Amino acid sequence: MSRSSGSSSRKRGRPSSKSGATNPLKPPFFKSSPFSDFGSYMTEKNRKFRDQFETDASSSSHGANLAITDGGVSGVDSQGIFKGVAIFVDGFTVPPSQELKNYMLKHGGKFVNYFSRHTVTHIICSNLPDSKRKNLRAFSHGLPVVKPDWIADSIAANTLLSWVPYQLVEYAVTETSKQLKLSAFFSEKGISRSHHQGILIQNETSLSDKCKGESTELTPSGTDNFSQENSQESKHIDTNDELKDVKSESEEDCSTSYVAGKSSDHLNRPHSTLTDPNFVENYFKYSRLHFIGTWRNRYRKRFSNFLSGTGSKNNNPNNDTENLRRIVIHIDMDCFFVSVVIRIFPDLLDKPVAVCHSNNPKGTAEISSANYPARSYGIKAGMFVRDAKARCPHLIIFPYDFSAYEEVADQFYSILHKHCKKVQAVSCDEAFLAVSLSLNDNPENIAEIIRKEIFETTRCTASAGIGENMLLARLATKSAKPNGQCFIPLDKVNEYLDKLPISALPGVGYNVEEKLRMKEVETCGQLRTISKDVLQKDLGSKMGDMLWNYCRGIDHSAVEAVQETKSIGAEVNWGVRFKDSKDSENFLMNLCKEVSLRLHGCGVQGRTITLKVKVRKKGAGEPVKYMGCGDCETISRSLTVPGAINDVDSLHRIAKQTFASFHLDVKEVRGVGLKLSRLELANPSRKGIEESRLELLFSSATRKGKQPVEQSCSTNHSREDAPSGACPSSSSAVSQGSNISELPPLSHIDLDVVRNLPPEIFLEMNGLYKGELRKILESQQQEKEYNSESVERKDCRQQDQEISTRMQRVLEPSEASCSKSNYCKSDLMPGSLSQVDFSILENLPDEVRTDILKQLPPHRVENQFSESSKSNLSLGSHSKGFEMLRVQNCLLSEFLLSNATFLTPNINPSSEEWDAIVVNSCEFMKEYIRQKIESDIEELYNCFRLLKRLSSKSSLLLELYDRTLPLLQASIGEHYGGKIASLV
Amino acid sequence: MNVVVNKARHPQLANYIHSSIFALLPYIQKGLVERVVVIFYGQDQVPLEKFVFKLTIGQSYQSSVSEAELEFALRAFLVKLNVSETIAKPLPSGANWEITANFRELPSQENEGEEAKLWVPTDTKQWMQPSEITPIKSMDSNPLKLQLYMEHPSVTEQKV
């Protein structure tokens, strides 16, 4: 074994030697020497080392047999714990390289004297010189650089440990390694990223293999994180302008660098949509936007006593409102993310500082916040680090510190609540206060006090805007920043607004600004000259109305303590790369889990499910931002379900189905978002009903795993004779022919057909059946008359029994007359159920039935069972409902067609029995749909058309139809991405 | 068994159909093709109607089904197409059509060699709403499961 691998690596070892040997310019005397050039010399030397090593290895492993139990079995190095590992020792190590070599000898590894990317799997070194550290990738060629402790510990544990925790620390923390891990991780999808990762990608296989190996060990820590994550719920509030602003600043969040460097358990976890089972959770864990989103929930929990108290406390001062005027104060922390982080470093106050995930000067992580000195260099939020560094090389970058943000935000709000009863939280660092002041009070004083207290407590500055309403307060804050305050009294409003550019108004985006610029409107003063009608015509009624008000400083919105949540969802558009549809399904599942958790956390359910998918735009190259979504087209589709949902299964089912309906190439998907709107409170009393209803509709999806394998085999069978059934006109002829030639038992004969036969054929058949045929016909005739005479329709069960007793008499002689050979050509027996009445067979005494069944070839037997149990089912017999499905082998539509009358039991629709029947038949239909959905929608279509047609006659079928149609539509959507067209 | 199946007669048309199906053959055999879709477009290149053949090839199945049997089954299958005219909607003038195939995954060039390069991704416009499906015929035999259904844009979409 070792010999063959040796020769293969020799071939790859020094490819240059070949060209060297054939070089005609070589001095001739070299040819006589054993080594034509340096390359071949090295090859030879390497080979010699290897041979020596192998001899040593085999002898030492023999010698070590006593010590190493698993090595002793075969006596070959392949049994050692380091099998497949080839180390290269770089520089001084503890233990020394000779010792390491011996370890490798004993435990089946390889020791390589001269570094080669092809033969070495791990580089062992204790420390690295600065130059190598800086240019680590060039040095390591992407191979893991591991401390020698790894080998020692592995031997101690007698198993190959993960090398990841043993990486050289410096190596792990540097930017390169973080990116390296990501690429290793994502490279499994086979997607190569930006150019500067070229080297890494070459080595991706070895690394990603390692990652795979490690993943099992890492999962426990992953689940911990998951549970932590669970406690954190988030909401995305669509109405929240501020949140949107932040969002537009940077669309994506990365979960990479700093986090990886800071805490060691995250360090080892692969980040990816694919290999990381908890990618979605981790993604949100490290997302700044997610922090802002979830913060509101936290705030609500923490300050719930304030929030609930506001109502009652506010009632008291209401009496003397005449003497008070209402003022709105807008408080906003100055560059919150930065000032919180640097509050402990006062010397950094006047230096440019920004907050970002990554400090890599070439990186594409986005700056989320920059302080004012940094802003003077033109650094803005949403800028890539590399651009920011280009503008300001001495920019200091800090990572996020979410716990500090939480702490400061809590302090901030404690102060606000202390001074004011009515606080509307906009975001973690921004709030509106509604204060009532007596006329002679200066509103600036209270703002001054609050700001001072905030600074003293948090060591971060805040700015305040004061105005008559929320709009003015917000606008005032803009001119107050940084660390100031601004009051716009009522009489100064117009003056202030006159010069204000329209883009400063909230809700005015690029489009609106552009449209107004066409009309040469750039300031609010100019905007005021346009009439409301014109504005509404150009910009839509809502927007026009809003702008008309805003440019006059009018804002009717009130400061509200608690804002209603309109929608809840989660969106991931960083790091999304799928290899195949399985990946995307896993990812969807995780996303659904996340959304479901959030819904549960807020105690709500949603009715409208919106799935948003970002797809790489045609021709768009790789995004500039590493692992970003790049230039994308966004597709979204929403689905409204009748009952509100919040459970993972339903969400996943709908998400999967919607995703399928896009018919996308999953490799092009760059982002997925799932959102629920039309929220309703998840009321536990009503939930019971909802759940049972949903379960009824959807349980088939969750139970998929149970389906026995044999089922699929048996269903395949029945369709093979489909061609013969395809032409209805010919099928009856075929069946007649077979009746004559093979003489099936009387119970197989459709009496309707017999009755309509020409007299001579009937006589012939009657003769074959020794006259019994006529008897049956006559008795049936009588029964029919009896039925039509009686006002009350006969219970089917009774009817069955009557027929069966008669059949029993008939069958025994006829069976005796039939020889077994009659049944050998089973496939030519009547295939259509319209010729069969198995309910009779079902009611026969056991011994007779078994005799008959023995006569029949196996799959016909299944038919009968299923048939009989089907009619049983429709009659309310529970036990056989599912047994039948296992052996399901016939077409329901044909059954419906032929047995329509049987399916209308005369039972009071309100009785329990009726309920049981309905539930049973629904269960049956669900099974049937599940079974047929992938292979035979034609049959399902026919069934439902028949059901609908028959439902005018039977309330049972109507009920069945109504209950199972949604499932059919859902399943069709899931598998085919559409809906069944109108069933007529 | 003499079931008549209609076939295009115009040489160019027949050639187009034949060559596209023939080129699909290796992928069908490998089970890579999920659906073969005949799409009818209006003048604005928006699909009006799709005939979808959904294929499932049982690759593990040893071909104990004779060619004649399979051919008969397929003939029976296609007969249904002749009678599905009522489901189809009248096409406006200037409409055209094409044959597309939906792959389960893109054929990789390493595995398929030069042939994979012959395939270009389509940029077919898609409907915004889930389509309406009218099943026409299903065949569920072992080596080949075949379903034929039509897709139309949903009613809400047509109004838009």
Short mmCIF file of C-alpha atoms in Angstrom, two decimals, chain A residues 351-550:
data_model
loop_
_atom_site.label_atom_id
_atom_site.label_comp_id
_atom_site.label_asym_id
_atom_site.label_seq_id
_atom_site.Cartn_x
_atom_site.Cartn_y
_atom_site.Cartn_z
CA LYS A 351 -9.33 60.25 16.29
CA PRO A 352 -11.18 58.72 13.38
CA VAL A 353 -12.83 55.54 14.55
CA ALA A 354 -15.30 53.25 12.85
CA VAL A 355 -17.09 50.05 13.73
CA CYS A 356 -16.94 47.14 11.37
CA HIS A 357 -16.70 43.39 11.33
CA SER A 358 -13.34 43.32 9.73
CA ASN A 359 -10.15 45.30 10.01
CA ASN A 360 -8.69 44.01 6.80
CA PRO A 361 -7.54 46.96 4.71
CA LYS A 362 -8.53 45.01 1.61
CA GLY A 363 -11.77 43.78 3.11
CA THR A 364 -15.23 44.28 1.84
CA ALA A 365 -17.00 44.36 5.16
CA GLU A 366 -19.07 47.46 5.59
CA ILE A 367 -18.52 50.24 8.04
CA SER A 368 -21.64 50.47 10.13
CA SER A 369 -20.83 53.59 12.04
CA ALA A 370 -18.07 56.17 12.04
CA ASN A 371 -17.43 58.98 14.49
CA TYR A 372 -17.31 62.61 13.52
CA PRO A 373 -13.54 62.86 13.04
CA ALA A 374 -13.81 59.90 10.68
CA ARG A 375 -16.76 61.44 8.89
CA SER A 376 -14.67 64.47 8.12
CA TYR A 377 -12.56 62.19 5.93
CA GLY A 378 -15.64 61.34 3.98
CA ILE A 379 -16.17 58.00 5.64
CA LYS A 380 -19.77 57.04 5.71
CA ALA A 381 -21.73 54.14 7.00
CA GLY A 382 -22.12 51.41 4.41
CA MET A 383 -18.71 51.98 2.94
CA PHE A 384 -16.35 49.08 2.44
CA VAL A 385 -13.44 48.97 4.84
CA ARG A 386 -10.97 49.13 2.01
CA ASP A 387 -12.50 52.33 0.67
CA ALA A 388 -12.55 53.83 4.11
CA LYS A 389 -8.94 52.88 4.69
CA ALA A 390 -8.04 54.41 1.39
CA ARG A 391 -9.50 57.71 2.48
CA CYS A 392 -8.11 57.59 5.94
CA PRO A 393 -5.24 55.14 6.41
CA HIS A 394 -5.01 55.72 10.14
CA LEU A 395 -8.67 54.94 10.68
CA ILE A 396 -9.09 52.82 13.77
CA ILE A 397 -11.55 50.01 13.45
CA PHE A 398 -13.33 48.37 16.30
CA PRO A 399 -15.42 45.24 16.25
CA TYR A 400 -18.99 45.17 17.46
CA ASP A 401 -19.59 44.77 21.13
CA PHE A 402 -23.19 43.80 21.38
CA SER A 403 -23.25 43.38 25.13
CA ALA A 404 -21.97 46.93 25.56
CA TYR A 405 -24.63 48.20 23.20
CA GLU A 406 -27.27 46.51 25.22
CA GLU A 407 -25.92 47.91 28.41
CA VAL A 408 -25.80 51.46 27.12
CA ALA A 409 -29.18 51.22 25.45
CA ASP A 410 -30.67 50.06 28.71
CA GLN A 411 -29.12 52.97 30.58
CA PHE A 412 -30.29 55.33 27.87
CA TYR A 413 -33.86 54.20 28.15
CA SER A 414 -33.83 54.14 31.92
CA ILE A 415 -32.98 57.80 31.83
CA LEU A 416 -35.63 58.58 29.27
CA HIS A 417 -38.30 56.77 31.23
CA LYS A 418 -37.27 58.55 34.37
CA HIS A 419 -37.90 61.93 32.79
CA CYS A 420 -40.86 61.20 30.65
CA LYS A 421 -43.89 59.01 30.80
CA LYS A 422 -44.37 58.64 27.13
CA VAL A 423 -41.43 57.24 25.23
CA GLN A 424 -41.58 55.87 21.73
CA ALA A 425 -38.59 53.71 21.08
CA VAL A 426 -37.42 53.96 17.51
CA SER A 427 -34.27 51.97 17.83
CA CYS A 428 -31.71 51.12 20.44
CA ASP A 429 -30.22 54.59 20.32
CA GLU A 430 -33.09 56.75 19.28
CA ALA A 431 -36.42 57.68 20.81
CA PHE A 432 -39.24 60.18 20.81
CA LEU A 433 -40.47 61.69 24.03
CA ALA A 434 -43.80 63.38 24.41
CA VAL A 435 -43.62 65.95 27.16
CA SER A 436 -46.28 68.20 28.47
CA LEU A 437 -44.97 71.54 29.63
CA SER A 438 -46.61 74.52 31.13
CA LEU A 439 -46.51 77.52 28.84
CA ASN A 440 -43.72 79.33 30.56
CA ASP A 441 -41.40 76.33 30.75
CA ASN A 442 -38.55 76.28 28.32
CA PRO A 443 -38.52 72.91 26.58
CA GLU A 444 -34.81 73.23 26.03
CA ASN A 445 -34.18 72.84 29.73
CA ILE A 446 -35.59 69.38 29.99
CA ALA A 447 -33.67 68.27 26.91
CA GLU A 448 -30.55 69.73 28.43
CA ILE A 449 -31.06 67.77 31.64
CA ILE A 450 -31.68 64.52 29.83
CA ARG A 451 -28.66 64.91 27.62
CA LYS A 452 -26.45 65.74 30.53
CA GLU A 453 -27.59 62.73 32.44
CA ILE A 454 -27.09 60.48 29.46
CA PHE A 455 -23.56 61.68 29.07
CA GLU A 456 -22.77 61.27 32.74
CA THR A 457 -24.15 57.77 32.91
CA THR A 458 -23.03 56.35 29.61
CA ARG A 459 -20.09 58.58 28.68
CA CYS A 460 -21.68 58.85 25.26
CA THR A 461 -23.14 61.98 23.82
CA ALA A 462 -26.66 62.42 22.56
CA SER A 463 -28.32 65.07 20.47
CA ALA A 464 -31.84 66.31 20.87
CA GLY A 465 -34.33 67.91 18.57
CA ILE A 466 -37.35 69.66 19.96
CA GLY A 467 -40.46 70.51 18.04
CA GLU A 468 -44.21 70.62 18.06
CA ASN A 469 -44.50 67.24 16.44
CA MET A 470 -42.42 64.22 15.59
CA LEU A 471 -41.43 65.50 12.17
CA LEU A 472 -40.07 68.77 13.48
CA ALA A 473 -38.30 67.09 16.34
CA ARG A 474 -36.60 64.72 13.99
CA LEU A 475 -35.58 67.48 11.61
CA ALA A 476 -34.28 69.52 14.50
CA THR A 477 -32.05 66.67 15.62
CA LYS A 478 -30.33 66.74 12.26
CA SER A 479 -29.23 70.30 12.75
CA ALA A 480 -28.42 69.63 16.40
CA LYS A 481 -25.89 66.91 15.73
CA PRO A 482 -23.34 66.28 17.00
CA ASN A 483 -23.78 66.64 20.72
CA GLY A 484 -26.15 69.53 20.61
CA GLN A 485 -29.79 70.36 20.70
CA CYS A 486 -32.09 72.39 18.57
CA PHE A 487 -35.52 73.78 19.22
CA ILE A 488 -37.84 74.77 16.42
CA PRO A 489 -40.57 76.91 17.90
CA LEU A 490 -43.86 77.09 16.07
CA ASP A 491 -43.25 80.55 14.64
CA LYS A 492 -39.89 79.56 13.20
CA VAL A 493 -41.14 76.46 11.43
CA ASN A 494 -41.66 77.99 8.02
CA GLU A 495 -38.39 79.80 8.14
CA TYR A 496 -36.60 76.56 9.00
CA LEU A 497 -38.32 74.52 6.36
CA ASP A 498 -37.87 77.05 3.57
CA LYS A 499 -34.26 76.17 2.98
CA LEU A 500 -34.49 72.54 3.91
CA PRO A 501 -33.74 70.23 1.00
CA ILE A 502 -36.58 67.83 0.38
CA SER A 503 -34.32 64.83 0.74
CA ALA A 504 -34.12 65.62 4.43
CA LEU A 505 -37.79 64.78 4.88
CA PRO A 506 -38.43 61.28 6.11
CA GLY A 507 -39.91 59.07 3.43
CA VAL A 508 -38.33 60.97 0.58
CA GLY A 509 -36.06 58.59 -1.22
CA TYR A 510 -34.12 58.67 -4.39
CA ASN A 511 -37.12 58.21 -6.66
CA VAL A 512 -39.26 60.92 -5.17
CA GLU A 513 -36.35 63.30 -5.06
CA GLU A 514 -35.63 62.64 -8.70
CA LYS A 515 -39.25 63.20 -9.69
CA LEU A 516 -39.42 66.46 -7.82
CA ARG A 517 -36.11 67.61 -9.19
CA MET A 518 -37.62 67.30 -12.65
CA LYS A 519 -40.12 69.91 -11.50
CA GLU A 520 -37.24 71.97 -10.18
CA VAL A 521 -38.26 71.48 -6.64
CA GLU A 522 -35.36 71.09 -4.28
CA THR A 523 -36.38 72.66 -1.02
CA CYS A 524 -39.46 72.43 1.13
CA GLY A 525 -40.18 76.06 0.41
CA GLN A 526 -40.48 75.32 -3.30
CA LEU A 527 -42.47 72.23 -2.53
CA ARG A 528 -45.03 74.31 -0.71
CA THR A 529 -45.92 76.09 -3.92
CA ILE A 530 -47.26 72.89 -5.44
CA SER A 531 -50.86 72.05 -4.76
CA LYS A 532 -51.84 68.88 -3.01
CA ASP A 533 -53.71 67.57 -6.05
CA VAL A 534 -50.69 67.84 -8.27
CA LEU A 535 -48.52 66.13 -5.71
CA GLN A 536 -50.99 63.33 -5.28
CA LYS A 537 -51.27 62.89 -9.00
CA ASP A 538 -47.53 62.66 -9.47
CA LEU A 539 -46.55 60.65 -6.45
CA GLY A 540 -49.65 58.73 -5.46
CA SER A 541 -52.27 59.86 -3.02
CA LYS A 542 -50.55 58.73 0.15
CA MET A 543 -47.15 60.08 -0.67
CA GLY A 544 -48.55 63.32 -2.05
CA ASP A 545 -50.59 63.90 1.03
CA MET A 546 -47.66 63.16 3.26
CA LEU A 547 -45.31 65.49 1.41
CA TRP A 548 -47.85 68.26 1.34
CA ASN A 549 -48.12 68.02 5.10
CA TYR A 550 -44.44 67.59 5.75
#
